[in-house]
PDB file of C-alpha atoms in Angstrom:
ATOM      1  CA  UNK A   1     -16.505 -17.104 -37.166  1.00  0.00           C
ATOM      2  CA  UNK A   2     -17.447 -13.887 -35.264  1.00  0.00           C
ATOM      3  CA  UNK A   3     -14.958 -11.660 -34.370  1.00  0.00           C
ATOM      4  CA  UNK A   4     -16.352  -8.263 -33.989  1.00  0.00           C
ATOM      5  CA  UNK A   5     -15.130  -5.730 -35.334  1.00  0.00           C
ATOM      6  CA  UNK A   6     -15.524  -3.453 -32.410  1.00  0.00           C
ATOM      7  CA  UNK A   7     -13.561  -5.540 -30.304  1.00  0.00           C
ATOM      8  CA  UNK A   8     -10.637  -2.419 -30.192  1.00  0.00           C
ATOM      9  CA  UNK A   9     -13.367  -0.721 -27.956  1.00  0.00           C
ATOM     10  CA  UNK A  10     -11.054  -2.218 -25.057  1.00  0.00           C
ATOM     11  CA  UNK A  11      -8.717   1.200 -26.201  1.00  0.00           C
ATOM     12  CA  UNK A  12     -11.532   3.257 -24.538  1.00  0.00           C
ATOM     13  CA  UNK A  13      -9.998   3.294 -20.970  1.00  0.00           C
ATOM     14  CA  UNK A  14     -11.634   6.121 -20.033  1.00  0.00           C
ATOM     15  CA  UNK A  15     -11.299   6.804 -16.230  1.00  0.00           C
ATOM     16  CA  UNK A  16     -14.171   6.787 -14.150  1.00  0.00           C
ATOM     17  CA  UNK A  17     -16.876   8.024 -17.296  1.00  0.00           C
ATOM     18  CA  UNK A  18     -19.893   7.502 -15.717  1.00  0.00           C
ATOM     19  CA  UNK A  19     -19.281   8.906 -11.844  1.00  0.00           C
ATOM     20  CA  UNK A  20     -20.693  12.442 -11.577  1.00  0.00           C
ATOM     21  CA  UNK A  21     -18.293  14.619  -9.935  1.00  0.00           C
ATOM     22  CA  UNK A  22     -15.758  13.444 -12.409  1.00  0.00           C
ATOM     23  CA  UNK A  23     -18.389  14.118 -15.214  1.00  0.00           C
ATOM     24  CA  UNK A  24     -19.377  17.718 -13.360  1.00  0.00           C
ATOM     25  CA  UNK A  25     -15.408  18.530 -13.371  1.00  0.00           C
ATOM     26  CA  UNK A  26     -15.086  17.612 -17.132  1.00  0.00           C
ATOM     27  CA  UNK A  27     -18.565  19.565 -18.317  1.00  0.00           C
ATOM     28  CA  UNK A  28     -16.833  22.532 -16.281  1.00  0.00           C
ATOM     29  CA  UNK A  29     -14.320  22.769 -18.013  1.00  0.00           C
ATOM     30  CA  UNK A  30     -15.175  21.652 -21.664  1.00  0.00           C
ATOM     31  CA  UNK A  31     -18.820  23.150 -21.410  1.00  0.00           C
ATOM     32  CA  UNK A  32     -18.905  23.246 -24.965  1.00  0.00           C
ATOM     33  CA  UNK A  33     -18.065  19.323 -25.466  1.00  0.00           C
ATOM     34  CA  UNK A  34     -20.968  18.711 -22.940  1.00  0.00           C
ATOM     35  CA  UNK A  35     -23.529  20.230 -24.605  1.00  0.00           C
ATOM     36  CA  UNK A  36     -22.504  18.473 -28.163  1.00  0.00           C
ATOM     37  CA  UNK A  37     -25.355  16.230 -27.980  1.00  0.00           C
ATOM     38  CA  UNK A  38     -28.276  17.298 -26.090  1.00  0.00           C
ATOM     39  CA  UNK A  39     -28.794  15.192 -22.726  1.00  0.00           C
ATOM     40  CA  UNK A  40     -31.509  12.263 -22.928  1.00  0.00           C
ATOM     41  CA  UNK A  41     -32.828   9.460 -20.285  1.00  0.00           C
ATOM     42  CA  UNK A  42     -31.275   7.041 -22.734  1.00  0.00           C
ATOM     43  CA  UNK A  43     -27.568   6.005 -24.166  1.00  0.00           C
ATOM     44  CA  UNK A  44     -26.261   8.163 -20.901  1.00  0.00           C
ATOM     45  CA  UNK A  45     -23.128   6.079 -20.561  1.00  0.00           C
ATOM     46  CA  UNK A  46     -22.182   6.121 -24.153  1.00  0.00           C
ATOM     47  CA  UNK A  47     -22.438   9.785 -24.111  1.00  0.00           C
ATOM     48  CA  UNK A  48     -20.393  10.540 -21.146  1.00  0.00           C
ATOM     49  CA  UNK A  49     -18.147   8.377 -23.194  1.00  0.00           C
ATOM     50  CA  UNK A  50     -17.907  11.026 -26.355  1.00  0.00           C
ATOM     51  CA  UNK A  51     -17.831  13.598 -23.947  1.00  0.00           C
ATOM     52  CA  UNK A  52     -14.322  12.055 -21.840  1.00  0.00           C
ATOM     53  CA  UNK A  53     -12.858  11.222 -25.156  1.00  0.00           C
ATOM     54  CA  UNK A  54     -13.694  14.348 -26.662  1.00  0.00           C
ATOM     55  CA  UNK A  55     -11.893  16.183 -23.091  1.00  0.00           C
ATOM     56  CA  UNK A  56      -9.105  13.970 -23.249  1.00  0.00           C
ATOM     57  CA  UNK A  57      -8.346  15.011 -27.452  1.00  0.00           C
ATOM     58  CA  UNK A  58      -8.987  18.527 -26.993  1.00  0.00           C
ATOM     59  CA  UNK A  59      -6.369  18.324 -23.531  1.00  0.00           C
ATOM     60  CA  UNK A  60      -4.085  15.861 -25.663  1.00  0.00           C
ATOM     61  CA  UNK A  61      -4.333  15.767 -29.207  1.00  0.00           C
ATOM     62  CA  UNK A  62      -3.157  12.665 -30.399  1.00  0.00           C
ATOM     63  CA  UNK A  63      -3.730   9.721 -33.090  1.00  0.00           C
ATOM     64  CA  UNK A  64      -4.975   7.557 -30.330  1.00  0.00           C
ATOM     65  CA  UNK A  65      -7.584  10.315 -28.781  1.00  0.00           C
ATOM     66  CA  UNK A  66      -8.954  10.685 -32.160  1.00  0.00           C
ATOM     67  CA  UNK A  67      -9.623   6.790 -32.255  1.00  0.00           C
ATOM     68  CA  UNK A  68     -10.936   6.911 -28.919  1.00  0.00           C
ATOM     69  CA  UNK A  69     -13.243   9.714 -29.724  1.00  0.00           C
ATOM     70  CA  UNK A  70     -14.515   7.305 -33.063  1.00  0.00           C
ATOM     71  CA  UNK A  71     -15.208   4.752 -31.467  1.00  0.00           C
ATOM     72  CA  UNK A  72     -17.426   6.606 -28.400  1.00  0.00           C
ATOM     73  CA  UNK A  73     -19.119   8.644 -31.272  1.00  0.00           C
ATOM     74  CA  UNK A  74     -20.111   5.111 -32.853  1.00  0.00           C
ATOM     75  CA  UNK A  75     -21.178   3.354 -30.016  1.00  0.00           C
ATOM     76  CA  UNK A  76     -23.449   6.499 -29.210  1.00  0.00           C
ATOM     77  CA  UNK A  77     -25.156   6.697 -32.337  1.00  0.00           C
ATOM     78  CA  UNK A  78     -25.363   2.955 -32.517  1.00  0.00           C
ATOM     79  CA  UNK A  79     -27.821   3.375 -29.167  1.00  0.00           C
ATOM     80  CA  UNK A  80     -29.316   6.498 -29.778  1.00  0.00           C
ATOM     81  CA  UNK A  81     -30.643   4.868 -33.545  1.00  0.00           C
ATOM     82  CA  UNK A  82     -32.246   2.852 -31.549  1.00  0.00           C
ATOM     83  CA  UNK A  83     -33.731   4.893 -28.910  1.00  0.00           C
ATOM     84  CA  UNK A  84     -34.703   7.214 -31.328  1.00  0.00           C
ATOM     85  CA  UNK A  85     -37.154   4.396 -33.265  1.00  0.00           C
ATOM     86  CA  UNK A  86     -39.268   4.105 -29.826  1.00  0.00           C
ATOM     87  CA  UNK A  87     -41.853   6.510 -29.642  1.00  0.00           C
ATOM     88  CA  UNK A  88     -43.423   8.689 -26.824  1.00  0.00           C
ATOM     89  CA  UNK A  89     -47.248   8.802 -26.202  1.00  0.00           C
ATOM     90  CA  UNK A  90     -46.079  12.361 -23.555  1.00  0.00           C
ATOM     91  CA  UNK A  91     -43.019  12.726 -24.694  1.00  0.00           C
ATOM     92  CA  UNK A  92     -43.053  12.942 -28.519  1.00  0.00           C
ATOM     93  CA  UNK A  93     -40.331  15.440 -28.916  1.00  0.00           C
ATOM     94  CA  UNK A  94     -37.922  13.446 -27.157  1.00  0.00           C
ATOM     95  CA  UNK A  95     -37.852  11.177 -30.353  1.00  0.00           C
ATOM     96  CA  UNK A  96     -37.064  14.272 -32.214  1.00  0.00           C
ATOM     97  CA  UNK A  97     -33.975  15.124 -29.776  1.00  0.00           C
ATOM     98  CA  UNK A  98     -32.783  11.191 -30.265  1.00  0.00           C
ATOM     99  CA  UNK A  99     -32.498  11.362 -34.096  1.00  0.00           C
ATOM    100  CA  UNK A 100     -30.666  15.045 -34.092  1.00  0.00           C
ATOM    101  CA  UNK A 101     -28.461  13.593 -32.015  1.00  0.00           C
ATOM    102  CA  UNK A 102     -28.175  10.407 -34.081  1.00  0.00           C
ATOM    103  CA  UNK A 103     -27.881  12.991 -37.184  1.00  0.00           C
ATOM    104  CA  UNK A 104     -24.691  14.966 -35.125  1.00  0.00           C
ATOM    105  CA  UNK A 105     -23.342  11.751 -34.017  1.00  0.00           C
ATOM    106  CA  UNK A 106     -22.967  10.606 -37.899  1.00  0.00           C
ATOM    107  CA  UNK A 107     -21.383  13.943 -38.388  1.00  0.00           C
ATOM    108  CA  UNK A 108     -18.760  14.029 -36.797  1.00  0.00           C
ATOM    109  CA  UNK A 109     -17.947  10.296 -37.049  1.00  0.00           C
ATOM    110  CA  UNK A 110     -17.375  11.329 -40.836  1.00  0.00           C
ATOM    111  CA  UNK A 111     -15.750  14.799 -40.070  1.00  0.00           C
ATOM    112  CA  UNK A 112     -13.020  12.786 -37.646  1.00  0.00           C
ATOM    113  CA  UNK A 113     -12.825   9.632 -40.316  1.00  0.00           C
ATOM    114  CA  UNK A 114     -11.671  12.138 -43.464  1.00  0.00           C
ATOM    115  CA  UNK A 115      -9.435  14.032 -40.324  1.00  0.00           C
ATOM    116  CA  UNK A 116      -7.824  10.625 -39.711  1.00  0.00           C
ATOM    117  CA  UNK A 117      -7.529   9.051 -43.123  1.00  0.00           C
ATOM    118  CA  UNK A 118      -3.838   9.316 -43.791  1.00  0.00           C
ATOM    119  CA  UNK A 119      -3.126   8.379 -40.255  1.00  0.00           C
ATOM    120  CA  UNK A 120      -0.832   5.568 -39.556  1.00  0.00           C
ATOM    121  CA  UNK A 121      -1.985   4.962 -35.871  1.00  0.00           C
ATOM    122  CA  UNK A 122      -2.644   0.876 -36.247  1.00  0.00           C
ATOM    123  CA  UNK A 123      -5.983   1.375 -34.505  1.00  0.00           C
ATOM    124  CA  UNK A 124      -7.032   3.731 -36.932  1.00  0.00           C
ATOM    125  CA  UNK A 125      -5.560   1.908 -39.842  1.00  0.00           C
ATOM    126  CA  UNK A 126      -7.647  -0.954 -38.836  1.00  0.00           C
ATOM    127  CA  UNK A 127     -10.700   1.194 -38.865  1.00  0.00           C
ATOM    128  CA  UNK A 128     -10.648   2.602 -42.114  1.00  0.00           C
ATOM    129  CA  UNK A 129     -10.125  -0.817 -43.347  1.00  0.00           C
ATOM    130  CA  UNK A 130     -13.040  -1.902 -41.427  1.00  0.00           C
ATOM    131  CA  UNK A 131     -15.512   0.987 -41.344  1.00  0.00           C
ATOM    132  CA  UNK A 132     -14.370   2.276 -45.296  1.00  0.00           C
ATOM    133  CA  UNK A 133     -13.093  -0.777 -46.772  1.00  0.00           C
ATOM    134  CA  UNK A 134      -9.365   1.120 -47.298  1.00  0.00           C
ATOM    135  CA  UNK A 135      -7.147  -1.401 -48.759  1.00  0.00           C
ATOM    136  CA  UNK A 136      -4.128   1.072 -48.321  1.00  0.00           C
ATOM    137  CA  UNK A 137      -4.819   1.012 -45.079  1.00  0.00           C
ATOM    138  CA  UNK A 138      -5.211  -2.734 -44.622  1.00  0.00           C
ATOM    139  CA  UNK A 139      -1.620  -3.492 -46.319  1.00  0.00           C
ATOM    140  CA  UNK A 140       0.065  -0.830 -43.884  1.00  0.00           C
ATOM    141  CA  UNK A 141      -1.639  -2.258 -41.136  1.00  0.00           C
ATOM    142  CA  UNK A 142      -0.524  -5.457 -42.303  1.00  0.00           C
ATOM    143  CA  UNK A 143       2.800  -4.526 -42.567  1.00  0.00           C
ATOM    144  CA  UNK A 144       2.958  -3.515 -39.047  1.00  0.00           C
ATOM    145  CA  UNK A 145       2.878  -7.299 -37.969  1.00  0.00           C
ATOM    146  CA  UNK A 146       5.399  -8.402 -35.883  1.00  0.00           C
ATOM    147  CA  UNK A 147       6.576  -4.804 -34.523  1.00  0.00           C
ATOM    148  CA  UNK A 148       6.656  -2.930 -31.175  1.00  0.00           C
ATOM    149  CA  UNK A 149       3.351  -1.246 -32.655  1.00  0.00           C
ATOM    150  CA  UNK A 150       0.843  -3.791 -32.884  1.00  0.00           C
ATOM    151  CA  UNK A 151       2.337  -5.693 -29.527  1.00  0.00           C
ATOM    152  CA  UNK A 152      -1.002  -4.595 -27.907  1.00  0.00           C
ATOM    153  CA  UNK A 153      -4.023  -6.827 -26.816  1.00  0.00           C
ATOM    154  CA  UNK A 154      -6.782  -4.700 -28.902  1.00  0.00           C
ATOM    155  CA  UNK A 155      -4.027  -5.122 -32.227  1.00  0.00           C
ATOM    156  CA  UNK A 156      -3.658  -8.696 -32.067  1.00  0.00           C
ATOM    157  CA  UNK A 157      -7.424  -8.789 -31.227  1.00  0.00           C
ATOM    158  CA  UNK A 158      -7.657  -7.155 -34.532  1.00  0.00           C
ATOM    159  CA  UNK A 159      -5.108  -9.286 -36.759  1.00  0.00           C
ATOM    160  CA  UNK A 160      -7.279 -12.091 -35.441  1.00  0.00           C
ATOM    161  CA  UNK A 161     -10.195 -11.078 -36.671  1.00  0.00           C
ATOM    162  CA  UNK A 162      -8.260 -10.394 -39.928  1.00  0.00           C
ATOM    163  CA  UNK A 163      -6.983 -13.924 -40.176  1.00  0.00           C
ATOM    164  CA  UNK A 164     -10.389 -15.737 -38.368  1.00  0.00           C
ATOM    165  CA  UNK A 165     -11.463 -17.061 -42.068  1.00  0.00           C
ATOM    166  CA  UNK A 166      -7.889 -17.229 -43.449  1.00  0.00           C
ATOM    167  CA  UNK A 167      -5.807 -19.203 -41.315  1.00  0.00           C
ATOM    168  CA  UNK A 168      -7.497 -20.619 -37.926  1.00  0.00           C
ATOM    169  CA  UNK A 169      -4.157 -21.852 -36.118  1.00  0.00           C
ATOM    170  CA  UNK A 170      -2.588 -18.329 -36.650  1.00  0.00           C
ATOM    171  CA  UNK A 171      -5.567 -16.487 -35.310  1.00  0.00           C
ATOM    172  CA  UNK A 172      -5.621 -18.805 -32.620  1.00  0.00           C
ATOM    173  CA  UNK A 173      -1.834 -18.096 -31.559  1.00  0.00           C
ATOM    174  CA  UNK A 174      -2.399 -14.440 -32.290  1.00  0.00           C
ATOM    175  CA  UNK A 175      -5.503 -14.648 -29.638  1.00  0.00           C
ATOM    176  CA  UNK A 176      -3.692 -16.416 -27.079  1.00  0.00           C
ATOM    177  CA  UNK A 177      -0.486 -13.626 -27.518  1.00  0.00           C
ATOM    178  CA  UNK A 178      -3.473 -11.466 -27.326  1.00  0.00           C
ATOM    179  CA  UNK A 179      -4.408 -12.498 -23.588  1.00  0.00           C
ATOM    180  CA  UNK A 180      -0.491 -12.717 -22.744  1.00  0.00           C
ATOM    181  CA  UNK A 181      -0.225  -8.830 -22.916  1.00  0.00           C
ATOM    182  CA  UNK A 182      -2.806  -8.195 -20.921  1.00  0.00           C
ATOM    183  CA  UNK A 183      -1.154  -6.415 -17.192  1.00  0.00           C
ATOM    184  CA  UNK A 184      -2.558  -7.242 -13.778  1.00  0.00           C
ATOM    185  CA  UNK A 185      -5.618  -5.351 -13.656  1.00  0.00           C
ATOM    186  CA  UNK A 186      -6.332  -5.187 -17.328  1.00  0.00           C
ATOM    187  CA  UNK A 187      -9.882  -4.959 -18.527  1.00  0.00           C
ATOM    188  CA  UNK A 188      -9.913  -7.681 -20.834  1.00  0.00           C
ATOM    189  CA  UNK A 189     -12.067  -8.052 -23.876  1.00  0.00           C
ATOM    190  CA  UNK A 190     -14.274 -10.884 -23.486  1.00  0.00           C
ATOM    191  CA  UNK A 191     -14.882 -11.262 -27.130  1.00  0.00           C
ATOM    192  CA  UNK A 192     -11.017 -13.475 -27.384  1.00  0.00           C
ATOM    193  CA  UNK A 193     -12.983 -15.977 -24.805  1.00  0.00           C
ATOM    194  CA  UNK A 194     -15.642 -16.015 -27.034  1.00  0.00           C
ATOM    195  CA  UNK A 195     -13.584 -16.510 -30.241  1.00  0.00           C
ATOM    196  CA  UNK A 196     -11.664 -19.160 -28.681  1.00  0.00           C
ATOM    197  CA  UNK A 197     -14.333 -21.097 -28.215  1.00  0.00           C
ATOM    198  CA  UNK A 198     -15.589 -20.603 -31.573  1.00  0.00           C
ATOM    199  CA  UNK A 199     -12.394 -22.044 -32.955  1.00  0.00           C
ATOM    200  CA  UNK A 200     -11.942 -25.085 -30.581  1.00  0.00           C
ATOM    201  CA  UNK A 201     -15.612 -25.974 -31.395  1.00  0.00           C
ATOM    202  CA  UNK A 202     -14.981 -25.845 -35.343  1.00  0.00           C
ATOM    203  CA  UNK A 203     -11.834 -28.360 -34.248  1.00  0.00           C
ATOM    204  CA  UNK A 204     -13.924 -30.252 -32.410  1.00  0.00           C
ATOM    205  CA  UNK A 205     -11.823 -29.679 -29.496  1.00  0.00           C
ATOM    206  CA  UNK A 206     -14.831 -29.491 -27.556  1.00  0.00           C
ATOM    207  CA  UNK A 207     -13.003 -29.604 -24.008  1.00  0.00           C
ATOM    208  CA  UNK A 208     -10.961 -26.633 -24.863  1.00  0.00           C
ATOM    209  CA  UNK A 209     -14.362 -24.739 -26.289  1.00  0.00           C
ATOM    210  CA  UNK A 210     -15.803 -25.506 -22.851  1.00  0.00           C
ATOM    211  CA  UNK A 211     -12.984 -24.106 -21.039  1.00  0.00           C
ATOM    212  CA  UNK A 212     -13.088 -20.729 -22.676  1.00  0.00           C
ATOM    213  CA  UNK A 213     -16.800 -20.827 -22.598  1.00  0.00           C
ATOM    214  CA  UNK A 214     -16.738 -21.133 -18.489  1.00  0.00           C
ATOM    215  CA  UNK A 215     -13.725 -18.380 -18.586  1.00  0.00           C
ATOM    216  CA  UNK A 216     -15.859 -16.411 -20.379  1.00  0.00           C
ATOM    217  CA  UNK A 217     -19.057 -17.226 -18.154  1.00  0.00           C
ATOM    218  CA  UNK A 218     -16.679 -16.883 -14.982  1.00  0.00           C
ATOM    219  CA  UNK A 219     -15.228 -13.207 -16.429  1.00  0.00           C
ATOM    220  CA  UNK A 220     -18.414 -11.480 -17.216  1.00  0.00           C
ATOM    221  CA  UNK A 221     -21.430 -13.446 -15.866  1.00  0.00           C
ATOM    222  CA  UNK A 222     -23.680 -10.331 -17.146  1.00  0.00           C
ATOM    223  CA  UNK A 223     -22.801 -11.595 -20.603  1.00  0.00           C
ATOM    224  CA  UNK A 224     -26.271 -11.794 -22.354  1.00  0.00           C
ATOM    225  CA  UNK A 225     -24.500 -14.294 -24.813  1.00  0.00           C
ATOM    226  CA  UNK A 226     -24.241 -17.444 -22.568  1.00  0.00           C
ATOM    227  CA  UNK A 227     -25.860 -18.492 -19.757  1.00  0.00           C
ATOM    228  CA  UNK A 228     -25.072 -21.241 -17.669  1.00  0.00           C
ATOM    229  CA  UNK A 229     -27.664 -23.028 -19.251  1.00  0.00           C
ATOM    230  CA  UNK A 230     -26.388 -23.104 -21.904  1.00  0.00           C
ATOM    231  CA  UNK A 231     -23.315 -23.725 -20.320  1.00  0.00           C
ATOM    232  CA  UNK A 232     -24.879 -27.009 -19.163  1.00  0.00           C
ATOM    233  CA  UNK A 233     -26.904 -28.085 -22.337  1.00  0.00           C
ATOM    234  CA  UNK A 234     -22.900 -27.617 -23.951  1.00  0.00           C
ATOM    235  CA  UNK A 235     -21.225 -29.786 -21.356  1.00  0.00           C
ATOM    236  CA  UNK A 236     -24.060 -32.298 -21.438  1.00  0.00           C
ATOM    237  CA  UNK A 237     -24.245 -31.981 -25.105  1.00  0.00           C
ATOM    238  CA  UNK A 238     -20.642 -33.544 -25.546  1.00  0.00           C
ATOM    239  CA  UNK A 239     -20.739 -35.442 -22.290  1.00  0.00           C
ATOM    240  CA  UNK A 240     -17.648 -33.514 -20.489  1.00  0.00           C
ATOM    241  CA  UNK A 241     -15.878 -33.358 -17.145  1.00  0.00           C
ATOM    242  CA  UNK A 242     -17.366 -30.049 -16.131  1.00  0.00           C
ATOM    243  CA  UNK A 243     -15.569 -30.441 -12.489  1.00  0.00           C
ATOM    244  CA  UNK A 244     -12.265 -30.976 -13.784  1.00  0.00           C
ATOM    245  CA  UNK A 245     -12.511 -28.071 -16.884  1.00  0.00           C
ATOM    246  CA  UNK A 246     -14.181 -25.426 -14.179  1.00  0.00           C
ATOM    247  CA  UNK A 247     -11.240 -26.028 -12.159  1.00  0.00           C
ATOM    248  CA  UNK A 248      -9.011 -25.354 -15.317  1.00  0.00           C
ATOM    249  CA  UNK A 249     -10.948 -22.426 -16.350  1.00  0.00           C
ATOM    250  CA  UNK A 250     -10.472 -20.579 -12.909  1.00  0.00           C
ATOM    251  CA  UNK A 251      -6.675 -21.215 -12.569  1.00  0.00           C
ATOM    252  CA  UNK A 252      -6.780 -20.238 -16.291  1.00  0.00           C
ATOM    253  CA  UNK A 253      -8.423 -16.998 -15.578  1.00  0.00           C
ATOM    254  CA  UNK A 254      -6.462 -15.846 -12.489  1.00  0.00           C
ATOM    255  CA  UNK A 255      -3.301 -16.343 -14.528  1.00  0.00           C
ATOM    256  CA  UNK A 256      -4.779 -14.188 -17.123  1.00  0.00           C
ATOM    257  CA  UNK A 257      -6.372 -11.565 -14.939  1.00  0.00           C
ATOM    258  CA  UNK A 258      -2.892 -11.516 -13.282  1.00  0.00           C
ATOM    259  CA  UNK A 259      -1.339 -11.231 -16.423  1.00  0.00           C
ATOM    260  CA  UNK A 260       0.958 -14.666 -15.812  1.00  0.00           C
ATOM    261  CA  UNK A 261      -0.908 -16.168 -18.790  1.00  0.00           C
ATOM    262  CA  UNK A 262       1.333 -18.071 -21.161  1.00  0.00           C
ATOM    263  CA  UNK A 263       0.605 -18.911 -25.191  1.00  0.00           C
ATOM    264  CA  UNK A 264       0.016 -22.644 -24.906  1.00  0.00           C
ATOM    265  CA  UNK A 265       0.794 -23.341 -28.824  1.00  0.00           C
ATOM    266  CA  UNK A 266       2.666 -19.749 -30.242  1.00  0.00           C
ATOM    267  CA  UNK A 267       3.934 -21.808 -33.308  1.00  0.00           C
ATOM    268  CA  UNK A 268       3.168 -20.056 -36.516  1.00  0.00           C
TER     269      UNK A 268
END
């Protein structure tokens, strides 16, 4: 079952990244920060991302800026690896910008990983279990089940995805605690909806796979992973209700997006 890895990128709340008097204020005063990577037509959002976490751990240092910073670092030099494989017929030494960047990006994800490797934040934990394979890590972040510390959406996200091949009916209770912790005006991370549905399908619980499919259709609609084609090839696949379920999907979601949602099963 796919349960990405990444799905703690939800712990990137970083206020208003991409607007440019924000981003003008910030590159003011951490001029140094801005000109980490050099600036480039592509991956713009994901570097105003390494440049507001990299502001917000020099204002604040903290475990949890540090993870922030990781995970914008990672996400940039996931795009600009890409970028930087297209060439220019004018433009040739833009390529040549892209991988530096890529090069500095790598860098310092490794410079902040060794700087974080006795941590005991759970997000980081989880990441150099993840990213490093750091079976210390895994058993303290296992440990941590249960307490105030993992009692976030992004941590259960992450014991999920621990427990998707392990034990199905505990990841599925630890996904729906997942979505009760979301607050009113939450972003929330689409990837539960889409694990949800993976696990109801595998049951053959194919009305509740539809649900979390439309929720997930309904939440993000931009979401190159389902159409609503395929939508409709799934509900005429299994011959559903798709009235009735769409109607149980969109109360479902405004509970959840009002954070009223409520664990239908939390047995473990």
């Amino acid at each position: 079952m796919k349960l990405h890895l990444l799905a703690a990128i939800s712990a990137l709340a970083l206020s208003a990244c991409d607007k440019g008097p924000n981003l003008a204020q910030v590159c003011d005063s951490h001029p140094l920060i801005c000109q980490e990577f050099k600036e480039d037509n592509w991956c713009k959002k994901e570097r105003t991302q390494t440049i507001f976490a990299g502001a917000d751990l020099q204002d604040s240092p903290s475990d949890q800026h540090k993870y922030n910073l990781l995970i914008a670092y990672e996400n940039y030099a996931e795009c600009v690896s890409f970028a930087s494989q297209i060439e220019h017929i004018k433009l040739k030494e833009k390529k040549t910008v892209r991988i530096n960047n890529y090069i500095k990006a790598k860098e310092r994800i490794e410079q902040l990983s060794q700087e974080t490797a006795a941590s005991e934040h759970p997000q980081l934990l989880y990441f150099h279990w993840t990213r490093y394979l750091n079976e210390r890590s895994l058993e303290k972040f296992l440990r941590l089940e249960g307490s105030p510390e993992l009692e976030t959406p992004a941590s259960q996200l992450n014991l999920a995805t621990y427990y998707a091949k392990r034990d199905p009916d505990k990841t599925l209770n630890l996904l729906f605690h997942a979505l009760e912790l979301y607050q009113a005006g939450d972003v929330i991370d689409s990837e539960i909806f889409k694990s949800l549905t993976t696990i109801f399908t595998d049951k053959k619980e194919y009305k509740q796979a539809y649900i979390w499919l439309k929720i997930m259709r309904l939440y993000d609609p931009e979401d190159t992973d389902l159409t609503e084609k395929s939508l409709k090839n799934y509900q005429e696949a299994f011959q559903l209700d798709s009235d009735f379920l769409d109607q149980v999907a969109d109360t479902t979601l405004d509970k959840i997006k009002a954070g009223e949602f409520h664990s239908p099963n939390l047995k473990g």
